[in-house]
Amino acid sequence: MAKTLEPIPGTSDLWEPEVSQWVRLENAAREVFSLYGYGEIRTPVFERTEVFVGSIGEETEVVQKEMYTFEDRGGRSLTLRPEGTAGVLRAIAYSGLQQGEEKRVFYTGPMFRGERPAAGRRRQFHQIGVEAVGRSNPYMDAECIAMAMRYLDELGLDNVRLLLNSRGVPEERIQASEGMRAYFSKVSDALCEDCQNRLQRNVWRILDCKQEGCQEIIENAPAVLSLMGKESNEFFDEVVSQLDTMGVKYELAPRLVRGLDYYEHTVFELVSDSEQLGAQNALAGGGRYQVSLPGSSKKVPGVGFALGMERLLMALGVTEQPKASMADIQVYMASLGNAKQAAFSLAEKVRSWGIHVFAENENKSMKAQMRAANKFGATAALILGDDESANNTVICKHMETGEQVELPQADLQGHLQQILGAC
Ligand code: HAM
């Protein structure tokens, strides 16, 4: 197969029946999220680069190494969205958000990150995400987490653990950073080169390092909340207490910081123990944030999460289908002589009854057309020749039994419904 026909590594083509599974994930999201008042939003797949840099954070892996950024013909720097939150907040701010007002939206769609492709790590991947924007309140966080769990439950996914922590508030983070820096400075020689740089630039990013050599050091680092003050701890206690009241199970993950810089207060991840996922076991990530938008000095508060659709499907055991496939065909419309035009009209009529029809568009012998009907897996073939067309009749052949009858076209709907209903 020509290499040029292959999709770019880290991207893929999607075919039925896998596409139906994607639609199932989206429909379940619509159903569950609307119970909590979330409406759907669709934002552009590319934005001005500053929309992402300002909100996600200049020091993050995503901004430093993974964004697909390009200059358009007008000389503007644009970026394919690496995640959904920044664009959604831009759209909400653009539509106008009153002080103290709350807006709840969900989205589905492709995101783009220039990562090294691996199982569960793609360059074009798809997220289902939610954002509750405009207020800062621990009840919102607990409710948002409960909604994520309800969604996974609705899909029938168990073996999922909820990891929970807090990033604290920025006012308390300055002092906390000192504490964290003091710990890592003592062991800096054992850190990887990237982490040695992070020590000065953004010490919290060290907690997110996946290098094996750094792991043990990170495991013994101080718990984030132990370095934070009263405001961060009180907010977190309220979230936890509300989760307890709602019966949502969680595991405290005292060093979880997440890879994006807009978070403050609650952060969480949903990890799966399913074998299919291997190292990329985070099905979803989220938390509370304050997002900076270009041209505004005010930050916008909110809470949300995003689920990776590819990873959800892997956890559900849905595998990629590399073969082109069509929708199921129930009826194959064959024609002979000059009856093709009439056959196409009849096919349209049959479709108006809600029946899936393939009308043969090539001139083929009857034998070749019946072979095609079999190949499509059609339950019935309709045959229209010049005589049938003139008499307003049609021949209907049951493909499995081989039985065929000629009947008035006026009786066809009832006849087909009988045959198709019985299979
Ligand atoms: P994130 O943790 O970067 O958070 O991504 C959320 C989920 O997207 C991950 O848990 C994973 O399932 C999936 N994902 C991320 N990168 C890839 C990839 N390269 N290939 C396949 N799947 C991937 C966010 O994006 C935040 N915007 C979530 C959020 C919403 N926080 C608040 N609101």
Short mmCIF file of C-alpha atoms and ligand atoms in Angstrom, two decimals:
data_model
loop_
_atom_site.label_atom_id
_atom_site.label_comp_id
_atom_site.label_asym_id
_atom_site.label_seq_id
_atom_site.Cartn_x
_atom_site.Cartn_y
_atom_site.Cartn_z
CA MET A 1 0.00 0.00 0.00
CA ALA A 2 1.37 3.42 -0.96
CA LYS A 3 2.83 5.20 2.08
CA THR A 4 1.19 8.45 0.94
CA LEU A 5 -2.26 6.92 1.53
CA GLU A 6 -1.53 6.20 5.17
CA PRO A 7 -2.85 8.72 7.67
CA ILE A 8 -0.16 10.77 9.47
CA PRO A 9 1.21 8.75 12.43
CA GLY A 10 -0.84 9.48 15.53
CA THR A 11 -4.00 10.10 13.49
CA SER A 12 -6.45 7.57 12.09
CA ASP A 13 -9.43 7.00 9.85
CA LEU A 14 -12.60 5.89 11.55
CA TRP A 15 -15.00 3.41 10.02
CA GLU A 16 -18.22 1.74 10.94
CA PRO A 17 -18.94 -0.09 13.17
CA GLU A 18 -16.44 1.82 15.36
CA VAL A 19 -18.04 5.16 14.41
CA SER A 20 -21.30 3.96 15.96
CA GLN A 21 -19.44 3.43 19.23
CA TRP A 22 -18.18 7.03 19.08
CA VAL A 23 -21.73 8.22 18.54
CA ARG A 24 -22.81 6.15 21.53
CA LEU A 25 -20.24 7.93 23.73
CA GLU A 26 -21.47 11.31 22.49
CA ASN A 27 -25.15 10.49 22.96
CA ALA A 28 -24.55 9.20 26.51
CA ALA A 29 -22.71 12.47 27.25
CA ARG A 30 -25.67 14.50 25.97
CA GLU A 31 -28.04 12.49 28.11
CA VAL A 32 -26.04 12.54 31.35
CA PHE A 33 -24.70 16.10 31.17
CA SER A 34 -28.10 17.60 30.39
CA LEU A 35 -29.32 16.19 33.74
CA TYR A 36 -27.01 18.79 35.30
CA GLY A 37 -27.96 21.65 32.98
CA TYR A 38 -25.05 21.46 30.52
CA GLY A 39 -25.81 22.49 26.91
CA GLU A 40 -23.62 21.72 23.91
CA ILE A 41 -21.09 24.20 22.51
CA ARG A 42 -18.98 23.89 19.35
CA THR A 43 -15.97 26.16 19.03
CA PRO A 44 -13.42 26.45 16.17
CA VAL A 45 -10.63 23.87 16.01
CA PHE A 46 -8.09 26.68 15.70
CA GLU A 47 -7.68 29.89 17.67
CA ARG A 48 -5.19 32.72 18.01
CA THR A 49 -2.10 31.19 19.61
CA GLU A 50 -2.26 33.56 22.60
CA VAL A 51 -5.63 32.06 23.63
CA PHE A 52 -3.78 28.85 24.52
CA VAL A 53 -0.42 30.20 25.68
CA GLY A 54 -1.94 32.63 28.18
CA SER A 55 -4.31 30.11 29.73
CA ILE A 56 -2.48 26.77 29.58
CA GLY A 57 0.82 28.36 30.68
CA GLU A 58 4.12 29.03 28.94
CA GLU A 59 6.01 26.53 31.08
CA THR A 60 3.81 23.54 30.26
CA GLU A 61 4.83 20.64 28.00
CA VAL A 62 1.77 21.31 25.87
CA VAL A 63 2.77 24.90 25.08
CA GLN A 64 6.52 24.31 24.92
CA LYS A 65 6.62 21.14 22.85
CA GLU A 66 3.27 19.99 21.56
CA MET A 67 1.26 22.72 19.88
CA TYR A 68 0.59 22.74 16.15
CA THR A 69 1.21 26.43 15.51
CA PHE A 70 1.31 28.08 12.09
CA GLU A 71 1.17 31.48 10.52
CA ASP A 72 -1.82 32.14 8.27
CA ARG A 73 -1.75 34.20 5.08
CA GLY A 74 -2.48 37.34 7.08
CA GLY A 75 0.62 36.77 9.24
CA ARG A 76 -1.41 35.81 12.34
CA SER A 77 -0.11 33.08 14.61
CA LEU A 78 -2.79 30.40 14.91
CA THR A 79 -2.81 27.09 16.77
CA LEU A 80 -4.85 23.90 16.39
CA ARG A 81 -6.53 23.49 19.76
CA PRO A 82 -4.51 21.18 22.03
CA GLU A 83 -7.43 21.04 24.52
CA GLY A 84 -10.94 22.41 24.82
CA THR A 85 -11.04 24.62 27.91
CA ALA A 86 -9.22 27.72 26.58
CA GLY A 87 -11.38 28.05 23.45
CA VAL A 88 -14.61 27.40 25.32
CA LEU A 89 -13.77 30.10 27.87
CA ARG A 90 -12.89 32.50 25.09
CA ALA A 91 -16.28 31.83 23.49
CA ILE A 92 -18.16 32.26 26.78
CA ALA A 93 -16.32 35.52 27.53
CA TYR A 94 -17.08 36.72 23.98
CA SER A 95 -20.78 35.93 24.35
CA GLY A 96 -20.82 37.91 27.60
CA LEU A 97 -20.78 36.60 31.15
CA GLN A 98 -22.22 38.74 33.95
CA GLN A 99 -20.48 38.91 37.31
CA GLY A 100 -21.62 35.94 39.39
CA GLU A 101 -23.48 34.30 36.48
CA GLU A 102 -22.80 30.62 35.79
CA LYS A 103 -22.74 28.98 32.34
CA ARG A 104 -22.52 25.22 31.85
CA VAL A 105 -21.44 23.73 28.55
CA PHE A 106 -20.14 20.46 27.15
CA TYR A 107 -18.23 19.77 23.94
CA THR A 108 -16.91 16.90 21.86
CA GLY A 109 -14.34 17.03 19.11
CA PRO A 110 -10.77 16.65 17.91
CA MET A 111 -7.76 18.09 19.77
CA PHE A 112 -4.19 18.19 18.46
CA ARG A 113 -0.90 17.65 20.26
CA GLY A 114 2.44 16.89 18.60
CA GLU A 115 3.29 14.00 20.93
CA ARG A 116 5.25 10.86 20.14
CA PRO A 117 2.48 8.44 19.12
CA ALA A 118 1.93 5.36 21.29
CA ALA A 119 -1.05 3.25 22.34
CA GLY A 120 -3.54 5.76 23.80
CA ARG A 121 -1.35 8.73 22.86
CA ARG A 122 -2.31 10.37 19.59
CA ARG A 123 -1.58 13.55 17.69
CA GLN A 124 -5.23 13.98 16.79
CA PHE A 125 -7.36 12.68 19.61
CA HIS A 126 -10.92 13.41 20.67
CA GLN A 127 -12.29 14.70 23.91
CA ILE A 128 -15.67 14.92 25.55
CA GLY A 129 -15.39 17.81 27.96
CA VAL A 130 -17.49 19.99 30.25
CA GLU A 131 -16.98 23.43 31.76
CA ALA A 132 -19.06 25.14 34.48
CA VAL A 133 -17.91 28.73 34.22
CA GLY A 134 -18.33 31.94 36.21
CA ARG A 135 -18.29 30.95 39.88
CA SER A 136 -15.93 29.49 42.43
CA ASN A 137 -17.68 27.16 44.83
CA PRO A 138 -16.69 23.72 46.21
CA TYR A 139 -20.20 22.32 45.60
CA MET A 140 -19.67 22.86 41.87
CA ASP A 141 -16.46 20.82 42.00
CA ALA A 142 -18.05 17.92 43.84
CA GLU A 143 -21.07 17.92 41.52
CA CYS A 144 -18.85 18.03 38.43
CA ILE A 145 -16.84 15.03 39.67
CA ALA A 146 -20.04 13.14 40.51
CA MET A 147 -21.26 13.82 36.97
CA ALA A 148 -18.05 12.36 35.48
CA MET A 149 -18.54 9.23 37.58
CA ARG A 150 -22.21 8.97 36.56
CA TYR A 151 -21.17 9.19 32.91
CA LEU A 152 -18.65 6.34 33.23
CA ASP A 153 -21.25 4.33 35.10
CA GLU A 154 -23.76 4.92 32.29
CA LEU A 155 -21.19 3.54 29.80
CA GLY A 156 -20.73 0.48 31.99
CA LEU A 157 -17.10 1.24 32.80
CA ASP A 158 -15.94 -0.01 36.15
CA ASN A 159 -12.32 -0.46 37.25
CA VAL A 160 -11.98 3.32 37.29
CA ARG A 161 -10.31 5.14 40.18
CA LEU A 162 -10.81 8.82 40.99
CA LEU A 163 -7.57 10.50 42.09
CA LEU A 164 -8.08 13.76 43.93
CA ASN A 165 -5.88 16.62 45.07
CA SER A 166 -5.66 20.41 45.28
CA ARG A 167 -3.30 22.85 43.57
CA GLY A 168 -4.17 25.47 46.18
CA VAL A 169 -4.72 29.16 45.47
CA PRO A 170 -2.01 31.33 43.83
CA GLU A 171 -1.66 33.58 46.91
CA GLU A 172 -0.63 30.58 48.99
CA ARG A 173 1.38 28.95 46.23
CA ILE A 174 4.28 31.41 46.40
CA GLN A 175 5.14 30.33 49.92
CA ALA A 176 4.38 26.69 49.09
CA SER A 177 6.73 26.86 46.08
CA GLU A 178 9.56 27.72 48.46
CA GLY A 179 8.84 24.61 50.50
CA MET A 180 8.73 22.45 47.39
CA ARG A 181 11.91 24.02 46.01
CA ALA A 182 13.71 23.43 49.32
CA TYR A 183 12.87 19.71 49.11
CA PHE A 184 13.92 19.23 45.47
CA SER A 185 17.06 21.38 45.83
CA LYS A 186 18.45 18.88 48.33
CA VAL A 187 18.21 16.07 45.76
CA SER A 188 18.72 18.10 42.59
CA ASP A 189 21.70 16.02 41.36
CA ALA A 190 19.47 12.99 41.02
CA LEU A 191 16.82 14.84 38.96
CA CYS A 192 16.66 14.66 35.15
CA GLU A 193 17.93 17.63 33.17
CA ASP A 194 14.42 18.96 32.47
CA CYS A 195 13.56 18.85 36.18
CA GLN A 196 16.77 20.64 37.11
CA ASN A 197 15.57 23.50 34.87
CA ARG A 198 12.06 23.26 36.31
CA LEU A 199 13.51 23.70 39.79
CA GLN A 200 14.14 27.35 39.01
CA ARG A 201 11.40 28.06 36.46
CA ASN A 202 8.35 26.20 37.78
CA VAL A 203 9.02 23.70 40.55
CA TRP A 204 5.47 22.26 40.42
CA ARG A 205 6.09 20.81 36.97
CA ILE A 206 8.62 18.41 38.55
CA LEU A 207 5.71 16.59 40.22
CA ASP A 208 4.40 15.82 36.73
CA CYS A 209 7.68 14.32 35.41
CA LYS A 210 7.33 10.79 34.07
CA GLN A 211 11.10 9.97 34.07
CA GLU A 212 11.81 6.83 36.08
CA GLY A 213 14.76 8.38 37.94
CA CYS A 214 12.58 11.25 39.20
CA GLN A 215 9.68 9.05 40.29
CA GLU A 216 11.07 7.92 43.63
CA ILE A 217 12.09 11.47 44.53
CA ILE A 218 8.59 12.72 43.64
CA GLU A 219 6.96 10.01 45.77
CA ASN A 220 8.73 11.38 48.83
CA ALA A 221 8.03 15.04 48.10
CA PRO A 222 5.80 16.98 50.52
CA ALA A 223 2.05 16.74 49.93
CA VAL A 224 0.92 19.84 48.01
CA LEU A 225 -1.74 20.76 50.57
CA SER A 226 0.68 20.42 53.48
CA LEU A 227 2.52 23.44 52.06
CA MET A 228 -0.61 25.49 51.37
CA GLY A 229 -2.54 27.66 53.82
CA LYS A 230 -6.03 27.88 55.25
CA GLU A 231 -7.98 28.97 52.14
CA SER A 232 -6.74 26.07 50.00
CA ASN A 233 -7.25 23.49 52.73
CA GLU A 234 -10.72 24.67 53.71
CA PHE A 235 -11.93 24.63 50.09
CA PHE A 236 -10.56 21.13 49.56
CA ASP A 237 -12.14 19.86 52.79
CA GLU A 238 -15.52 21.08 51.58
CA VAL A 239 -15.14 19.31 48.23
CA VAL A 240 -14.15 16.08 49.97
CA SER A 241 -16.94 16.36 52.50
CA GLN A 242 -19.52 16.85 49.73
CA LEU A 243 -18.14 13.87 47.78
CA ASP A 244 -18.48 11.79 50.95
CA THR A 245 -22.08 12.92 51.37
CA MET A 246 -22.85 11.98 47.76
CA GLY A 247 -21.15 8.61 48.19
CA VAL A 248 -18.54 9.26 45.49
CA LYS A 249 -15.44 7.14 46.07
CA TYR A 250 -12.03 8.78 45.63
CA GLU A 251 -8.35 8.26 46.44
CA LEU A 252 -6.31 11.16 47.76
CA ALA A 253 -3.31 11.78 45.49
CA PRO A 254 -1.32 14.37 47.47
CA ARG A 255 1.21 15.07 44.69
CA LEU A 256 -1.13 15.20 41.70
CA VAL A 257 -0.72 18.59 39.96
CA ARG A 258 -1.83 17.93 36.33
CA GLY A 259 -0.01 19.22 33.28
CA LEU A 260 -1.78 22.54 32.66
CA ASP A 261 -1.06 25.72 34.60
CA TYR A 262 -4.57 27.20 34.86
CA TYR A 263 -5.65 24.96 37.72
CA GLU A 264 -6.21 26.16 41.25
CA HIS A 265 -7.94 24.35 44.12
CA THR A 266 -9.37 20.96 43.07
CA VAL A 267 -7.59 18.72 40.53
CA PHE A 268 -8.57 15.18 39.65
CA GLU A 269 -7.93 12.32 37.24
CA LEU A 270 -9.93 9.23 36.40
CA VAL A 271 -7.57 6.33 35.84
CA SER A 272 -8.49 2.93 34.49
CA ASP A 273 -7.01 -0.36 35.56
CA SER A 274 -7.97 -1.92 32.23
CA GLU A 275 -5.07 -3.83 30.66
CA GLN A 276 -5.73 -2.39 27.19
CA LEU A 277 -4.64 1.07 28.30
CA GLY A 278 -1.20 0.25 29.64
CA ALA A 279 0.86 3.34 30.55
CA GLN A 280 -1.67 5.87 29.21
CA ASN A 281 -4.22 4.99 31.87
CA ALA A 282 -5.79 8.44 32.44
CA LEU A 283 -9.29 8.34 30.94
CA ALA A 284 -10.01 11.88 32.05
CA GLY A 285 -8.52 14.84 33.83
CA GLY A 286 -9.95 18.03 35.20
CA GLY A 287 -10.26 20.49 38.00
CA ARG A 288 -11.00 24.03 39.05
CA TYR A 289 -9.24 26.84 37.22
CA GLN A 290 -8.84 30.55 36.68
CA VAL A 291 -8.23 31.19 32.98
CA SER A 292 -6.58 34.35 31.61
CA LEU A 293 -7.88 35.49 28.25
CA PRO A 294 -6.10 37.79 25.81
CA GLY A 295 -7.00 41.46 26.17
CA SER A 296 -8.50 41.08 29.63
CA SER A 297 -6.90 41.56 33.02
CA LYS A 298 -9.68 39.60 34.73
CA LYS A 299 -9.39 35.84 35.04
CA VAL A 300 -12.46 33.66 34.47
CA PRO A 301 -13.15 30.97 37.12
CA GLY A 302 -14.64 27.58 36.40
CA VAL A 303 -14.44 23.85 36.86
CA GLY A 304 -14.52 21.04 34.33
CA PHE A 305 -12.96 17.91 32.93
CA ALA A 306 -12.24 16.20 29.63
CA LEU A 307 -12.42 12.51 28.79
CA GLY A 308 -10.24 11.05 26.03
CA MET A 309 -12.59 9.25 23.64
CA GLU A 310 -9.92 6.92 22.19
CA ARG A 311 -8.96 5.83 25.69
CA LEU A 312 -12.60 5.36 26.70
CA LEU A 313 -13.12 3.08 23.71
CA MET A 314 -9.95 1.13 24.49
CA ALA A 315 -11.16 0.65 28.06
CA LEU A 316 -14.51 -0.53 26.67
CA GLY A 317 -12.69 -3.05 24.45
CA VAL A 318 -13.69 -1.41 21.13
CA THR A 319 -10.94 -2.01 18.57
CA GLU A 320 -10.05 0.01 15.49
CA GLN A 321 -11.56 -1.17 12.20
CA PRO A 322 -9.04 -0.72 9.42
CA LYS A 323 -11.52 -1.66 6.67
CA ALA A 324 -13.86 0.57 4.73
CA SER A 325 -17.46 -0.36 5.41
CA MET A 326 -20.89 0.98 4.50
CA ALA A 327 -24.15 1.20 6.39
CA ASP A 328 -26.20 -2.01 6.37
CA ILE A 329 -28.16 -2.49 3.15
CA GLN A 330 -31.57 -4.19 3.46
CA VAL A 331 -32.76 -4.05 -0.15
CA TYR A 332 -30.81 -4.25 -3.41
CA MET A 333 -32.56 -2.63 -6.38
CA ALA A 334 -31.73 -4.40 -9.67
CA SER A 335 -32.89 -3.36 -13.11
CA LEU A 336 -32.85 -4.70 -16.66
CA GLY A 337 -33.34 -3.20 -20.11
CA ASN A 338 -34.42 0.44 -20.04
CA ALA A 339 -35.91 0.30 -16.54
CA LYS A 340 -32.96 1.87 -14.68
CA GLN A 341 -34.59 5.32 -14.37
CA ALA A 342 -37.81 3.79 -13.06
CA ALA A 343 -35.75 1.58 -10.68
CA PHE A 344 -34.02 4.61 -9.21
CA SER A 345 -37.39 6.31 -8.64
CA LEU A 346 -38.75 3.19 -6.98
CA ALA A 347 -35.63 3.01 -4.77
CA GLU A 348 -36.34 6.56 -3.59
CA LYS A 349 -39.88 5.57 -2.68
CA VAL A 350 -38.66 2.52 -0.72
CA ARG A 351 -36.21 4.74 1.22
CA SER A 352 -39.07 7.05 2.15
CA TRP A 353 -40.48 4.05 4.09
CA GLY A 354 -37.28 4.02 6.19
CA ILE A 355 -35.69 1.05 4.36
CA HIS A 356 -31.95 1.04 3.43
CA VAL A 357 -31.58 0.55 -0.33
CA PHE A 358 -28.66 0.24 -2.72
CA ALA A 359 -29.77 0.85 -6.33
CA GLU A 360 -27.39 -0.66 -8.89
CA ASN A 361 -26.00 2.11 -11.07
CA GLU A 362 -23.95 0.00 -13.49
CA ASN A 363 -25.34 -2.05 -16.37
CA LYS A 364 -24.84 -5.62 -15.20
CA SER A 365 -26.30 -9.00 -16.08
CA MET A 366 -29.01 -10.32 -13.73
CA LYS A 367 -26.53 -12.95 -12.45
CA ALA A 368 -23.95 -10.28 -11.60
CA GLN A 369 -26.62 -8.16 -9.90
CA MET A 370 -27.75 -11.06 -7.70
CA ARG A 371 -24.11 -11.70 -6.76
CA ALA A 372 -23.84 -8.03 -5.75
CA ALA A 373 -27.05 -8.29 -3.70
CA ASN A 374 -25.52 -11.20 -1.81
CA LYS A 375 -22.29 -9.32 -1.27
CA PHE A 376 -24.19 -6.41 0.28
CA GLY A 377 -25.92 -8.86 2.58
CA ALA A 378 -29.31 -7.57 1.38
CA THR A 379 -32.37 -9.41 2.70
CA ALA A 380 -34.34 -8.78 -0.49
CA ALA A 381 -33.62 -7.85 -4.08
CA LEU A 382 -36.15 -5.92 -6.14
CA ILE A 383 -36.03 -6.52 -9.88
CA LEU A 384 -37.50 -4.11 -12.36
CA GLY A 385 -37.47 -4.87 -16.10
CA ASP A 386 -39.30 -3.13 -18.95
CA ASP A 387 -42.45 -5.29 -18.54
CA GLU A 388 -42.73 -4.77 -14.76
CA SER A 389 -42.12 -1.07 -15.20
CA ALA A 390 -44.88 -0.81 -17.83
CA ASN A 391 -47.31 -2.80 -15.61
CA ASN A 392 -46.45 -0.97 -12.38
CA THR A 393 -45.32 -4.23 -10.81
CA VAL A 394 -41.98 -5.37 -9.38
CA ILE A 395 -40.32 -8.71 -8.65
CA CYS A 396 -39.22 -9.21 -5.08
CA LYS A 397 -36.67 -11.95 -4.37
CA HIS A 398 -35.96 -13.17 -0.86
CA MET A 399 -32.19 -13.62 -0.95
CA GLU A 400 -31.94 -16.36 1.64
CA THR A 401 -34.77 -18.65 0.46
CA GLY A 402 -34.50 -17.72 -3.21
CA GLU A 403 -38.30 -17.34 -3.36
CA GLN A 404 -39.53 -14.64 -5.65
CA VAL A 405 -42.91 -13.05 -6.33
CA GLU A 406 -44.17 -10.46 -8.76
CA LEU A 407 -46.49 -7.96 -7.07
CA PRO A 408 -48.09 -4.57 -7.74
CA GLN A 409 -45.82 -1.71 -6.66
CA ALA A 410 -48.77 -0.47 -4.58
CA ASP A 411 -48.40 -3.59 -2.37
CA LEU A 412 -44.61 -3.37 -2.05
CA GLN A 413 -44.42 -1.48 1.24
CA GLY A 414 -46.46 -4.05 3.16
CA HIS A 415 -44.60 -6.94 1.52
CA LEU A 416 -41.15 -5.55 2.33
CA GLN A 417 -42.12 -4.72 5.88
CA GLN A 418 -43.24 -8.30 6.31
CA ILE A 419 -39.96 -9.74 4.94
CA LEU A 420 -37.69 -7.30 6.79
CA GLY A 421 -39.66 -7.50 10.01
CA ALA A 422 -39.25 -11.26 10.02
CA CYS A 423 -35.45 -11.20 9.75
P1 HAM B 1 -5.81 16.66 29.82
O1 HAM B 1 -5.50 15.84 31.03
O2 HAM B 1 -4.68 17.26 29.10
O3 HAM B 1 -6.83 17.79 30.27
O4 HAM B 1 -6.64 15.76 28.80
C1 HAM B 1 -7.81 15.11 29.20
C2 HAM B 1 -7.86 13.70 28.64
O5 HAM B 1 -7.66 13.74 27.21
C3 HAM B 1 -6.75 12.78 29.13
O6 HAM B 1 -7.08 12.21 30.38
C4 HAM B 1 -6.72 11.73 28.03
O7 HAM B 1 -7.75 10.77 28.22
C5 HAM B 1 -7.02 12.55 26.79
N1 HAM B 1 -5.76 12.87 26.10
C6 HAM B 1 -4.91 13.89 26.33
N2 HAM B 1 -3.87 13.86 25.48
C7 HAM B 1 -4.07 12.80 24.67
C8 HAM B 1 -3.37 12.24 23.56
N3 HAM B 1 -2.25 12.78 23.07
N4 HAM B 1 -3.86 11.13 22.96
C9 HAM B 1 -5.01 10.57 23.41
N5 HAM B 1 -5.74 11.07 24.43
C10 HAM B 1 -5.26 12.16 25.07
C11 HAM B 1 -7.37 18.72 29.43
O8 HAM B 1 -7.28 18.69 28.25
C12 HAM B 1 -8.18 19.77 30.17
N6 HAM B 1 -8.66 20.73 29.19
C13 HAM B 1 -9.31 19.13 30.93
C14 HAM B 1 -10.15 20.13 31.66
C15 HAM B 1 -11.36 20.60 31.27
N7 HAM B 1 -9.84 20.70 32.81
C16 HAM B 1 -10.80 21.54 33.14
N8 HAM B 1 -11.72 21.50 32.20
#
